[in-house]
Coordinates of C-alpha atoms and ligand atoms in Angstrom, one line a residue:
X1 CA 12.0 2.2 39.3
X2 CA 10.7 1.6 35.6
X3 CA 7.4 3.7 34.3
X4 CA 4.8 3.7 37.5
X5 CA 1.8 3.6 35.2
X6 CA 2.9 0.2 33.7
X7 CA 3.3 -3.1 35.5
X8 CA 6.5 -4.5 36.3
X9 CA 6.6 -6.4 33.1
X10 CA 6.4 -10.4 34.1
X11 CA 8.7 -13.1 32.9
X12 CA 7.4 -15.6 30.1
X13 CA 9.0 -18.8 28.3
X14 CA 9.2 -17.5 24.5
X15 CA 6.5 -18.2 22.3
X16 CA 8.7 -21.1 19.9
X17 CA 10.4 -22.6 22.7
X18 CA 7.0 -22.8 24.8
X19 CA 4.8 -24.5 22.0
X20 CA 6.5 -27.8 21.6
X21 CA 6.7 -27.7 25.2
X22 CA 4.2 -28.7 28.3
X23 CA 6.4 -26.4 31.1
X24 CA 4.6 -23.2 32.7
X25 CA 4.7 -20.2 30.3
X26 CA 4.3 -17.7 33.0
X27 CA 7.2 -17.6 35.1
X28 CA 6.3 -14.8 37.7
X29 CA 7.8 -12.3 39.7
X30 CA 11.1 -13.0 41.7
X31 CA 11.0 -10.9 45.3
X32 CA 12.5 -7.9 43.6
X33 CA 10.0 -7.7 40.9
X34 CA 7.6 -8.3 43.7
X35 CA 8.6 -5.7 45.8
X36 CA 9.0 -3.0 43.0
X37 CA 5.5 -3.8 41.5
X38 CA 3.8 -3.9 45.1
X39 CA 5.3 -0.4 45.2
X40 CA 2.7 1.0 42.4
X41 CA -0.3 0.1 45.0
X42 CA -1.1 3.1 46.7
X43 CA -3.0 1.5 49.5
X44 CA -6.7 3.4 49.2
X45 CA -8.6 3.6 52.2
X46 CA -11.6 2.8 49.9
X47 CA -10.2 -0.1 48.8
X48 CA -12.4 -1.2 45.3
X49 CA -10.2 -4.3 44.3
X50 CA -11.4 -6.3 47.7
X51 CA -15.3 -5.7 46.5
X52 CA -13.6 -6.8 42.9
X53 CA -12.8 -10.3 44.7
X54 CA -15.2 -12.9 45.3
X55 CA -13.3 -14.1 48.3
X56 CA -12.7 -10.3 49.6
X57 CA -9.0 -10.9 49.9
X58 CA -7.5 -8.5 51.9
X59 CA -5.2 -7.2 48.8
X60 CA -4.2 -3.5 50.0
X61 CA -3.0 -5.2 53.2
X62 CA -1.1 -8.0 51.6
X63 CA 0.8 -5.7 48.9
X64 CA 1.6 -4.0 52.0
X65 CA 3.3 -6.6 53.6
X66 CA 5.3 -7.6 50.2
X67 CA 6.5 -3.8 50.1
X68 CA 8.0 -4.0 53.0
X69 CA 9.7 -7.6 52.5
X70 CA 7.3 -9.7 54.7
X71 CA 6.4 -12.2 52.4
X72 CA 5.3 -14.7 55.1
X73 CA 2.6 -11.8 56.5
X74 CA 1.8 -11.6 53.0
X75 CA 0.9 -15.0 53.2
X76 CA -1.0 -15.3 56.3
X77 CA -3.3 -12.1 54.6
X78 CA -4.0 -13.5 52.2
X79 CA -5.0 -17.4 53.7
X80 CA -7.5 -15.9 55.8
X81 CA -9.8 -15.4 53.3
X82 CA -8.4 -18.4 50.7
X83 CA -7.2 -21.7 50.5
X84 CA -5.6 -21.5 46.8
X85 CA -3.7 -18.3 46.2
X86 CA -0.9 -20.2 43.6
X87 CA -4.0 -21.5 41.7
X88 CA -5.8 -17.9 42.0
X89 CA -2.6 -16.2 41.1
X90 CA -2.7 -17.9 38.1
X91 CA -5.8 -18.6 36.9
X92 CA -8.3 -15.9 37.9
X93 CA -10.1 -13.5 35.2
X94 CA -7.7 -11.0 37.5
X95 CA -8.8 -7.9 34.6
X96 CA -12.3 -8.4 35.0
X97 CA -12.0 -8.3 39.0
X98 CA -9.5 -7.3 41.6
X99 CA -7.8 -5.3 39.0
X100 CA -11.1 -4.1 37.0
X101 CA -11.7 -2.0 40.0
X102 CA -7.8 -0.8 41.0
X103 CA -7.5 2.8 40.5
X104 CA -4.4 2.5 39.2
X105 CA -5.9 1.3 35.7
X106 CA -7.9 4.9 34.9
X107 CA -4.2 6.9 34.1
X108 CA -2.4 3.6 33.8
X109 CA -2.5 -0.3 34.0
X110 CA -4.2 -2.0 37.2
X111 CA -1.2 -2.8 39.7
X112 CA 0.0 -6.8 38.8
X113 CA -2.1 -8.3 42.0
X114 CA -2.7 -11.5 40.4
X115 CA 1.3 -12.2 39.9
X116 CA 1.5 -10.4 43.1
X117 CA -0.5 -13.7 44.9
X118 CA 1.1 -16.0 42.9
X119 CA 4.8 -14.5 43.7
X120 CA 3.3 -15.1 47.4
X121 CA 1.9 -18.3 47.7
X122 CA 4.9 -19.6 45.1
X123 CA 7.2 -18.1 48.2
X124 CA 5.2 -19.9 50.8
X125 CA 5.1 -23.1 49.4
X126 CA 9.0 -22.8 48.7
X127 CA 9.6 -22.2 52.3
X128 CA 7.4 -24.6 53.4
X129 CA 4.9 -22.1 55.3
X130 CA 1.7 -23.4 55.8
X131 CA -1.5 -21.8 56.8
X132 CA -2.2 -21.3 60.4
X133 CA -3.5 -24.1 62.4
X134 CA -7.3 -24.6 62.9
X135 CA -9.8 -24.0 65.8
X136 CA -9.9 -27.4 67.8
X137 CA -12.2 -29.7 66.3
X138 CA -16.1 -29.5 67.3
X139 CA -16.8 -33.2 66.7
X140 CA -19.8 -32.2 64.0
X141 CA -19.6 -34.1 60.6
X142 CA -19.8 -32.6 57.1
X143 CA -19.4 -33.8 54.1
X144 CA -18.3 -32.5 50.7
X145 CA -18.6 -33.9 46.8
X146 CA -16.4 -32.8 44.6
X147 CA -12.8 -31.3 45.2
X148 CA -12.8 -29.0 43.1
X149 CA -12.0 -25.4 44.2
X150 CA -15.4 -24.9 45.6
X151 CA -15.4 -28.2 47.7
X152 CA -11.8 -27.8 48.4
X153 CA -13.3 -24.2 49.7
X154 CA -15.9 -25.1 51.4
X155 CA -14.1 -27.7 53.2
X156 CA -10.9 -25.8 54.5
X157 CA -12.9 -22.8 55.5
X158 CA -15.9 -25.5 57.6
X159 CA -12.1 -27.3 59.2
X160 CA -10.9 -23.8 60.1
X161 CA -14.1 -23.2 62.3
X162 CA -13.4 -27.1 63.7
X163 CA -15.4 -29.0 62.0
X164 CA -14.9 -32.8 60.8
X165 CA -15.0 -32.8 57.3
X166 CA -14.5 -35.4 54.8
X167 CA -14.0 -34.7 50.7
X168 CA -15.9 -37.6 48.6
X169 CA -14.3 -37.4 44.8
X170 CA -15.3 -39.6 42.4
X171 CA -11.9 -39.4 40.1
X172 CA -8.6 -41.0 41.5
X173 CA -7.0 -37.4 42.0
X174 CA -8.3 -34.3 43.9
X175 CA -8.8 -31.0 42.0
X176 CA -11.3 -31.2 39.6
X177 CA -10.9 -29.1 36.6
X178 CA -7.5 -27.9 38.2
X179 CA -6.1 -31.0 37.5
X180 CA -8.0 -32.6 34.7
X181 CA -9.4 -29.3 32.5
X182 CA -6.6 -26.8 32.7
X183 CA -3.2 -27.4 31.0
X184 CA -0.2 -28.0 32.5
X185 CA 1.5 -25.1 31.1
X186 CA -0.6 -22.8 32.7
X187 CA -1.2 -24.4 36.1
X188 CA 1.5 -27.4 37.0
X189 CA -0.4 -30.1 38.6
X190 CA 2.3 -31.5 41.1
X191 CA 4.4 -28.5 42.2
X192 CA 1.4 -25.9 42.7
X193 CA -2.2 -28.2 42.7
X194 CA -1.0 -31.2 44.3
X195 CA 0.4 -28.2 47.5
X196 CA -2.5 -26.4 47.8
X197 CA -4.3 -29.7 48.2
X198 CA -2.7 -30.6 50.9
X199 CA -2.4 -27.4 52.6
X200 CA -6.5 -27.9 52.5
X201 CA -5.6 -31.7 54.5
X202 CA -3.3 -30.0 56.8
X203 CA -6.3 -28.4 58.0
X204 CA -7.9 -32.0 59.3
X205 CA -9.5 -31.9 55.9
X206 CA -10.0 -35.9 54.9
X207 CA -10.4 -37.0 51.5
X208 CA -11.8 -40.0 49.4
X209 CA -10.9 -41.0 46.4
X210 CA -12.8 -42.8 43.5
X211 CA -16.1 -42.4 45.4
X212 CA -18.7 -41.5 42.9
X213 CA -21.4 -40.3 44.8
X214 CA -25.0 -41.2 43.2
X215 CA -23.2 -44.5 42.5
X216 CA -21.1 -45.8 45.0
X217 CA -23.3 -44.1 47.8
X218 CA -25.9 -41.5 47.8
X219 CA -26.6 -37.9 49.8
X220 CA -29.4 -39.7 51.5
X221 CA -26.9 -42.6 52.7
X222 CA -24.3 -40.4 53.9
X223 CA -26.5 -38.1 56.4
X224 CA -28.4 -41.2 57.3
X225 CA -26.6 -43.8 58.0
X226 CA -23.0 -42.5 57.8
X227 CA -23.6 -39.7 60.9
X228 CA -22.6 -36.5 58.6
X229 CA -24.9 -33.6 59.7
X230 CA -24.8 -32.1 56.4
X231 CA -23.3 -32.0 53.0
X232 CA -21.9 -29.6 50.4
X233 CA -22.0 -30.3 46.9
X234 CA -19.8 -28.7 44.3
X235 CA -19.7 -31.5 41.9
X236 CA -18.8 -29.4 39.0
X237 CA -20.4 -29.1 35.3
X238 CA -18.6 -32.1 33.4
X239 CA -21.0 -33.0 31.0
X240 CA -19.9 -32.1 27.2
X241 CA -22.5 -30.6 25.0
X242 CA -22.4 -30.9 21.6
X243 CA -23.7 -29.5 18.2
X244 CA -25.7 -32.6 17.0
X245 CA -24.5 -32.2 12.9
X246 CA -23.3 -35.3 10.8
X247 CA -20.2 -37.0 11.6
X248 CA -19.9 -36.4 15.3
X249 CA -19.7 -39.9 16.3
X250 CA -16.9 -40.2 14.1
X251 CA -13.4 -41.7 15.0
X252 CA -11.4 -38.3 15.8
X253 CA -13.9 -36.3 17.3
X254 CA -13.4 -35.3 20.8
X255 CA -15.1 -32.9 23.4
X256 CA -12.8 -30.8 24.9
X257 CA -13.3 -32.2 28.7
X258 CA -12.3 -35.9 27.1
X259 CA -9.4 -34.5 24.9
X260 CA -7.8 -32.4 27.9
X261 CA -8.3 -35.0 31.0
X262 CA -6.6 -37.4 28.8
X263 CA -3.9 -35.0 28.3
X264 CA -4.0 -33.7 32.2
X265 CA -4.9 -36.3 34.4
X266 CA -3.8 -39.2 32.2
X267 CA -0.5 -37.2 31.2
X268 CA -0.6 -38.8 27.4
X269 CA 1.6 -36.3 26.7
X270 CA 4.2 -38.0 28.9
X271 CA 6.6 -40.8 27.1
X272 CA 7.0 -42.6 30.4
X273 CA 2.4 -42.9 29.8
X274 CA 0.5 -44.8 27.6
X275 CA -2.7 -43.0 27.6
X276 CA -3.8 -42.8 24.3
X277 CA -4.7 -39.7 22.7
X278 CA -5.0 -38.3 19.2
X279 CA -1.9 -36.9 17.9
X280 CA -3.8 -35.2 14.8
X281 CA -1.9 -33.3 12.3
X282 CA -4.7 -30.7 11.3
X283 CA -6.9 -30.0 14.5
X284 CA -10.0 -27.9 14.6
X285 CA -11.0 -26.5 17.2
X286 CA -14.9 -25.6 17.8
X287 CA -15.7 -22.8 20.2
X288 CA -13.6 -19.5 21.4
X289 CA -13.7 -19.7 24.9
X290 CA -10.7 -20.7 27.7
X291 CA -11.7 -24.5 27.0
X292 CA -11.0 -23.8 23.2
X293 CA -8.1 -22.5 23.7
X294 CA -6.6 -24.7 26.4
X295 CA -7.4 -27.5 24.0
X296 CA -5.9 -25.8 21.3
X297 CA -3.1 -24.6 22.6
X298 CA -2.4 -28.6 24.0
X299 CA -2.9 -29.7 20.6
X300 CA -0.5 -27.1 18.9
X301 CA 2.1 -28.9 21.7
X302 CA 1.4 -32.3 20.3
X303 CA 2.4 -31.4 17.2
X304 CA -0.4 -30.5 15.2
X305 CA -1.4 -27.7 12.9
X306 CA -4.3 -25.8 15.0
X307 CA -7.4 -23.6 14.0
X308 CA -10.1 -22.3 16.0
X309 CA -13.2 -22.1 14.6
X310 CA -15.8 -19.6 15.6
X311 CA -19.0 -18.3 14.9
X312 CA -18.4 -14.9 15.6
X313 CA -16.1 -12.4 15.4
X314 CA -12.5 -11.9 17.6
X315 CA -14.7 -8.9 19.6
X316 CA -17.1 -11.7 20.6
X317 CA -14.7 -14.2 21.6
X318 CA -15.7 -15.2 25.3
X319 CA -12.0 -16.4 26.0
X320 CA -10.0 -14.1 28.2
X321 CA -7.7 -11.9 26.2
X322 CA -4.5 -12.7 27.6
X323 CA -5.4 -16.8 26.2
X324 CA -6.0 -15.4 23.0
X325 CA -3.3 -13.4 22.5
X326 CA -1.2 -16.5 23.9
X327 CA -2.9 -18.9 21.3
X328 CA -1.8 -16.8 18.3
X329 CA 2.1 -15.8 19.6
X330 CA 2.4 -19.6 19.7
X331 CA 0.7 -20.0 15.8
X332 CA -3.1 -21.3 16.8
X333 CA -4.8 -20.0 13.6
X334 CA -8.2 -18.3 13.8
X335 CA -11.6 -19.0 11.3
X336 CA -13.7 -16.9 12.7
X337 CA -17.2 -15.8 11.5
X338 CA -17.1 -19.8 10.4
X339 CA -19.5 -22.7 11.7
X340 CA -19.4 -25.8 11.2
X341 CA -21.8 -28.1 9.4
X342 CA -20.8 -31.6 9.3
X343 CA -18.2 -33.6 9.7
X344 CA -16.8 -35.5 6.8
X345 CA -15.5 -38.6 7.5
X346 CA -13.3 -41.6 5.5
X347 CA -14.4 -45.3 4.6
X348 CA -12.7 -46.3 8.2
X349 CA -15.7 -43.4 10.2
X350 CA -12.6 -41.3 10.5
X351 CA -12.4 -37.8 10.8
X352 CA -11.1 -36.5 7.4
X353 CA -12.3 -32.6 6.9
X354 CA -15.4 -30.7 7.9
X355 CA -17.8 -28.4 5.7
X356 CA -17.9 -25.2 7.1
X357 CA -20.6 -22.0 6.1
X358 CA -19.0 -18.6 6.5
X359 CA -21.1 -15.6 8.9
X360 CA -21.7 -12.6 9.3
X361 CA -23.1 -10.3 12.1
X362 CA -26.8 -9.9 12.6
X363 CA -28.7 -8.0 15.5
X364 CA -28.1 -8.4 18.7
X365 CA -29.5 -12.2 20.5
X366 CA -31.0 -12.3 24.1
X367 CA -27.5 -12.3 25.5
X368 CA -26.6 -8.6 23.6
X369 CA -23.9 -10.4 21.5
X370 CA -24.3 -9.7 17.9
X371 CA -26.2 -12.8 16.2
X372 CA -24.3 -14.8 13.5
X373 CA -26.4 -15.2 10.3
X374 CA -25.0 -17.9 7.9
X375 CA -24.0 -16.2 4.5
X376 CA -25.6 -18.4 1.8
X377 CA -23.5 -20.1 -0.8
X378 CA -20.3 -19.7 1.2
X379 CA -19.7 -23.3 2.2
X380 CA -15.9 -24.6 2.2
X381 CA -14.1 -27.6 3.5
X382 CA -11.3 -27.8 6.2
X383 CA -8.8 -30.7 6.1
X384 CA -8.3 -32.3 9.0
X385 CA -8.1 -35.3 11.2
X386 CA -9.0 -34.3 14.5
X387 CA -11.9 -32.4 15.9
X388 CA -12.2 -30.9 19.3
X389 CA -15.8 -29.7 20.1
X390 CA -15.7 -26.9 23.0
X391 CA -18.8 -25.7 23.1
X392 CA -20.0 -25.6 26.9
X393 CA -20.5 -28.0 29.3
X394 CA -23.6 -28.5 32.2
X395 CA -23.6 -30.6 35.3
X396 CA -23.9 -33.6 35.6
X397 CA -27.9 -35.3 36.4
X398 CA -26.5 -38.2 38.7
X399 CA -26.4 -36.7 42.1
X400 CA -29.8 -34.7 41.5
X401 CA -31.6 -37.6 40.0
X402 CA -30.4 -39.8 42.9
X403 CA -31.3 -37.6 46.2
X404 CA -34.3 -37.3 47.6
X405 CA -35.6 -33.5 47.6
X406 CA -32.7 -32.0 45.6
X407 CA -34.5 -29.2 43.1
X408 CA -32.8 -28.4 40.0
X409 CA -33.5 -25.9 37.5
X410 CA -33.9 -26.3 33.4
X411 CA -30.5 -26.1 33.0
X412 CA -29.7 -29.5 35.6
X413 CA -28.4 -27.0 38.1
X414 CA -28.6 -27.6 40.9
X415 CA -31.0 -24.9 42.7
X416 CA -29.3 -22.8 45.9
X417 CA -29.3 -19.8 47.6
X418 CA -26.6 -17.2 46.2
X419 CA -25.8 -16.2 49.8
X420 CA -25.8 -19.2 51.8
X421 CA -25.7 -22.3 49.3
X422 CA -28.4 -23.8 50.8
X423 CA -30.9 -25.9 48.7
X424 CA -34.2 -27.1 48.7
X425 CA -33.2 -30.5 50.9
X426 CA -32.4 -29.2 54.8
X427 CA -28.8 -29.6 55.4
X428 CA -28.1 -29.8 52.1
X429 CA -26.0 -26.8 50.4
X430 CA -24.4 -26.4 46.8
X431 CA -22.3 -24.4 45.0
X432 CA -19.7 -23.8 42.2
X433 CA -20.6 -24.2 38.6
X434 CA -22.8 -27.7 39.7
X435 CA -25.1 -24.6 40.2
X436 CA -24.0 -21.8 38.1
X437 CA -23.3 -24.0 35.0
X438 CA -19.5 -23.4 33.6
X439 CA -17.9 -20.3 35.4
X440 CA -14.7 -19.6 37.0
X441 CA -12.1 -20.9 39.7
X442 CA -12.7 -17.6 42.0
X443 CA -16.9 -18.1 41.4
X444 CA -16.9 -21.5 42.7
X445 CA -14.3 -20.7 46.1
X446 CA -16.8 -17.7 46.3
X447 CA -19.4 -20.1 46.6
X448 CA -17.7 -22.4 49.0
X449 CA -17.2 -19.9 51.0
X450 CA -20.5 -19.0 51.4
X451 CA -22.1 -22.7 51.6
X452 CA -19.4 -22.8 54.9
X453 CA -20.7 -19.7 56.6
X454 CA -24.5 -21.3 55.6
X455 CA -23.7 -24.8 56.8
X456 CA -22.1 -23.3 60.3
X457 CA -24.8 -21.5 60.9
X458 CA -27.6 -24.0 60.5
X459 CA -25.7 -26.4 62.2
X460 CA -24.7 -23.6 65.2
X461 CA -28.6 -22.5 65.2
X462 CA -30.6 -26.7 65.0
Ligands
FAD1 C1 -10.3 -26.5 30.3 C2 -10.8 -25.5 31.3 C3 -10.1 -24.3 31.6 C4 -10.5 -23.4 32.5 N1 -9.8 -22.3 32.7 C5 -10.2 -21.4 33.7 C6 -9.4 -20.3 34.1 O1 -8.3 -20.1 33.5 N2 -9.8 -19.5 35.1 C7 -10.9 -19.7 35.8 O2 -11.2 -19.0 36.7 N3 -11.7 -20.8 35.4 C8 -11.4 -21.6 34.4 N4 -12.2 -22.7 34.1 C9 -13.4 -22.9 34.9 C10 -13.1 -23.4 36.3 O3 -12.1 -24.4 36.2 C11 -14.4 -24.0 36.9 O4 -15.4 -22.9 36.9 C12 -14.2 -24.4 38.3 O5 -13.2 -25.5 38.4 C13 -15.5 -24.9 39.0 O6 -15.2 -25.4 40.2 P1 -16.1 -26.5 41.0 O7 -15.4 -26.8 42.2 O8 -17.5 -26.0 41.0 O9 -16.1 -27.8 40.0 P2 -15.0 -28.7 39.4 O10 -13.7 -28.0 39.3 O11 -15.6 -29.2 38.1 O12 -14.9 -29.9 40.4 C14 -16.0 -30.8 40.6 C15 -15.4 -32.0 41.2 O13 -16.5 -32.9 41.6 C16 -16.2 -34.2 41.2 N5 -17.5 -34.9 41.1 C17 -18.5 -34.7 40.1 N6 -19.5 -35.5 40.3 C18 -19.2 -36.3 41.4 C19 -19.9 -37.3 42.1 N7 -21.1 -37.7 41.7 N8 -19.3 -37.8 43.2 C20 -18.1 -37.4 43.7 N9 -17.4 -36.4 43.0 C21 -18.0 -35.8 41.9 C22 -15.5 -34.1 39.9 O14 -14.8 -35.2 39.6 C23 -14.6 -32.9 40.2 O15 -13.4 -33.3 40.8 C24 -11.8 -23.6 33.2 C25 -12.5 -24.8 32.9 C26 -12.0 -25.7 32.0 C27 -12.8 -26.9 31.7

């Protein structure tokens, strides 16, 4: 038994071999890691890391099962409250939540419960263990846009309680920013997505491909003349913002969403693919969040030389510290206090440098964060040849502006009640970042979650 106030240290591909590289970096607990980690949770009665979980896993109880060696009662724990522990495991801001609140992290660190769900559904899906079967079906049709994690959510937890369900995604593979936003090397698309997708159709679950809904059908079309009863919506927040300075039209400027789905869902980085994507040499990166330094990170892997730039400091960062620390083992380099203010560009429009301004911190802005004044006189120029703009992203206007009823707010999101998903169109609930804006993974099955238990009971109570 190693030092009980520390995690059981996890296993990662080294930081040279893993940056030329697209394989996993994390490569989790094996059962005797497991076991000795699950060890460290002392099982409180008040337990605070289920209020830390947006899905209120059942964590005490599932640690307890992986102490004593029953991985597959670990599992069935932990799939009564979700459909997509491997992605969870992995991707969750686990030190702002579940293990925010453990009580292990006031002497020591927070027991591992993140690797601890991924350890479990990894074991699962190796021994082919699939969640338990659903109620029979009621014969009452739903349907969901988007399969994302909150419509994949939504529509496991609506085909547990038997109802007939039906996924409508508008790209030719299920997942949404699972598949075509986060990298590879930290969530494998085939071996841990492509499972947990269809452990959500084993539940009677159907799904559509390439259906864009606003364009190849509408909300108001599907509930009446296609029989469903009623319809979530967790279409996501796709749509790229940008900074509007000179020389972002230029050849060699991407946003981060294009730049990665290429890279994801169109595999460029693949020989055996001929998606084309830009293999720059000098990249900047614009933004510090976990889009920035996915994108980043992916370009380092192509081959290039990477900097972040951002306009505050490394305190201010909004990317979760375990990315960060990641980007600079594997040689991303950081300008911070640096914004840019146009992009300079060759006789071809192509991307050849960008004129920066150096910062500094002002007062504190509307959101508490230190503002960033511009220091006069300190403008300099970056060399480069690609550009990656990260800098936020907001849903999408088609399905609103196409569906009779549907209120949205300033930001185009879509407007729904926090506990139940529903909008302001009966039968009609949302949720995941097409209402929040950009958020997280756990957020938007939170959300699902909720819109199920909404939609059940309106339909139950008509
Ligand atoms: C690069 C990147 C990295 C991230 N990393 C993390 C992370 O590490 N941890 C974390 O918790 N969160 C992370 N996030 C955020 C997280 O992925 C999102 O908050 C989450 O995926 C939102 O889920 P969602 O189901 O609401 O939407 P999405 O995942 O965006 O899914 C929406 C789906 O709806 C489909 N759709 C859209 N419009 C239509 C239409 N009209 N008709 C039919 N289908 C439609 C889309 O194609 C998509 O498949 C990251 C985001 C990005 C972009």
């Amino acid at each position: 038994m190693g030092d009980v106030l520390k995690k059981v240290p996890v296993r990662e591909q080294a930081p040279k071999v893993r940056a030329a590289n697209f394989e996993e970096v994390c490569l989790g607990y094996n059962q005797d890691e497991a076991m000795e980690e699950a060890v460290r949770c002392i099982n409180c009665k008040n337990a605070k890391c289920i209020t830390g979980c947006p899905v209120s896993i059942n964590i005490p109880g599932f640690i307890s099962a992986v102490k004593e060696g029953n991985i597959k009662e670990a599992y069935n724990v932990i799939s009564e409250s979700s459909s997509l522990p491997a992605i969870c495991g992995r991707v969750c801001p686990q030190e702002s939540q579940c293990e925010g609140k453990c009580i292990r992290g006031i002497k020591g660190e927070p027991v591992s419960i993140g690797k601890l769900e991924r350890f479990v559904a990894d074991w699962a899906r190796d021994n082919d263990v699939k969640p338990p079967a659903p109620a029979s079906s009621n014969g009452h049709k739903v349907a969901v846009i988007g399969s994302g994690p909150a419509g994949l959510t939504c529509a496991g937890d609506l085909a547990k309680m038997g109802y007939d369900v039906t996924i409508f995604e508008a790209l030719h593979e299920p997942g949404g920013v699972l598949v075509y936003g986060i990298p590879e090397f930290r969530l494998p698309k085939s071996d841990v997505v492509a499972k947990e997708v269809e452990n959500v159709k084993s539940l009677g679950v159907k799904l559509e491909t390439n259906v864009i809904i606003g364009k190849s059908t509408t909300i108001d079309e599907l509930m009446n003349d296609e029989g469903f009863e009623a319809v979530f919506i967790g279409s996501g927040a796709g749509l790229p913002m940008f900074m509007g300075i000179p020389g972002e039209n230029a050849n060699g400027v991407f946003s981060a969403n294009e730049y990665l789905t290429r890279n994801n869902l169109m595999k460029a980085f693949r020989e055996d693919y001929d998606t084309p994507i830009a293999r720059g040499k000098k990249v900047a990166v614009v933004g510090g969040g976990n889009v920035a330094m996915d994108a980043a990170r992916t370009a380092l892997r192509l081959g290039a030389e990477v900097h972040i730039v951002y306009r505050r400091s490394e305190a201010e960062l909004p990317a979760r510290v375990e990315e960060v620390h990641h980007a600079k083992e594997e040689g991303i380099i950081f300008d911070l206090l640096t914004n840019p203010i146009e992009i300079l560009v060759d006789e071809n429009d192509a991307v050849k440098g960008m004129k920066c301004i150096r910062m500094e911190l002002g007062e504190p802005d509307a959101s508490g964060r230190r503002r960033p004044v511009e220091i006069p006189g300190s403008e300099f120029e970056l060399e480069l040849d690609t550009v990656i703009m990260s800098l936020g992203t907001s849903p999408n206007p088609l399905i609103s502006s196409t569906t009779i009823g549907l209120d949205i707010n300033k930001r185009k999101c879509i407007i729904a009640d926090e506990e139940t998903g529903k909008t302001s169109k009966d039968g009609v609930y949302a949720g995941g970042d097409a209402v929040t804006g950009a958020a997280t993974v756990i957020l938007a099955m939170g959300a699902g979650k909720a819109a199920a238990k909404g939609i059940d009971e309106f339909l139950k109570n008509r």
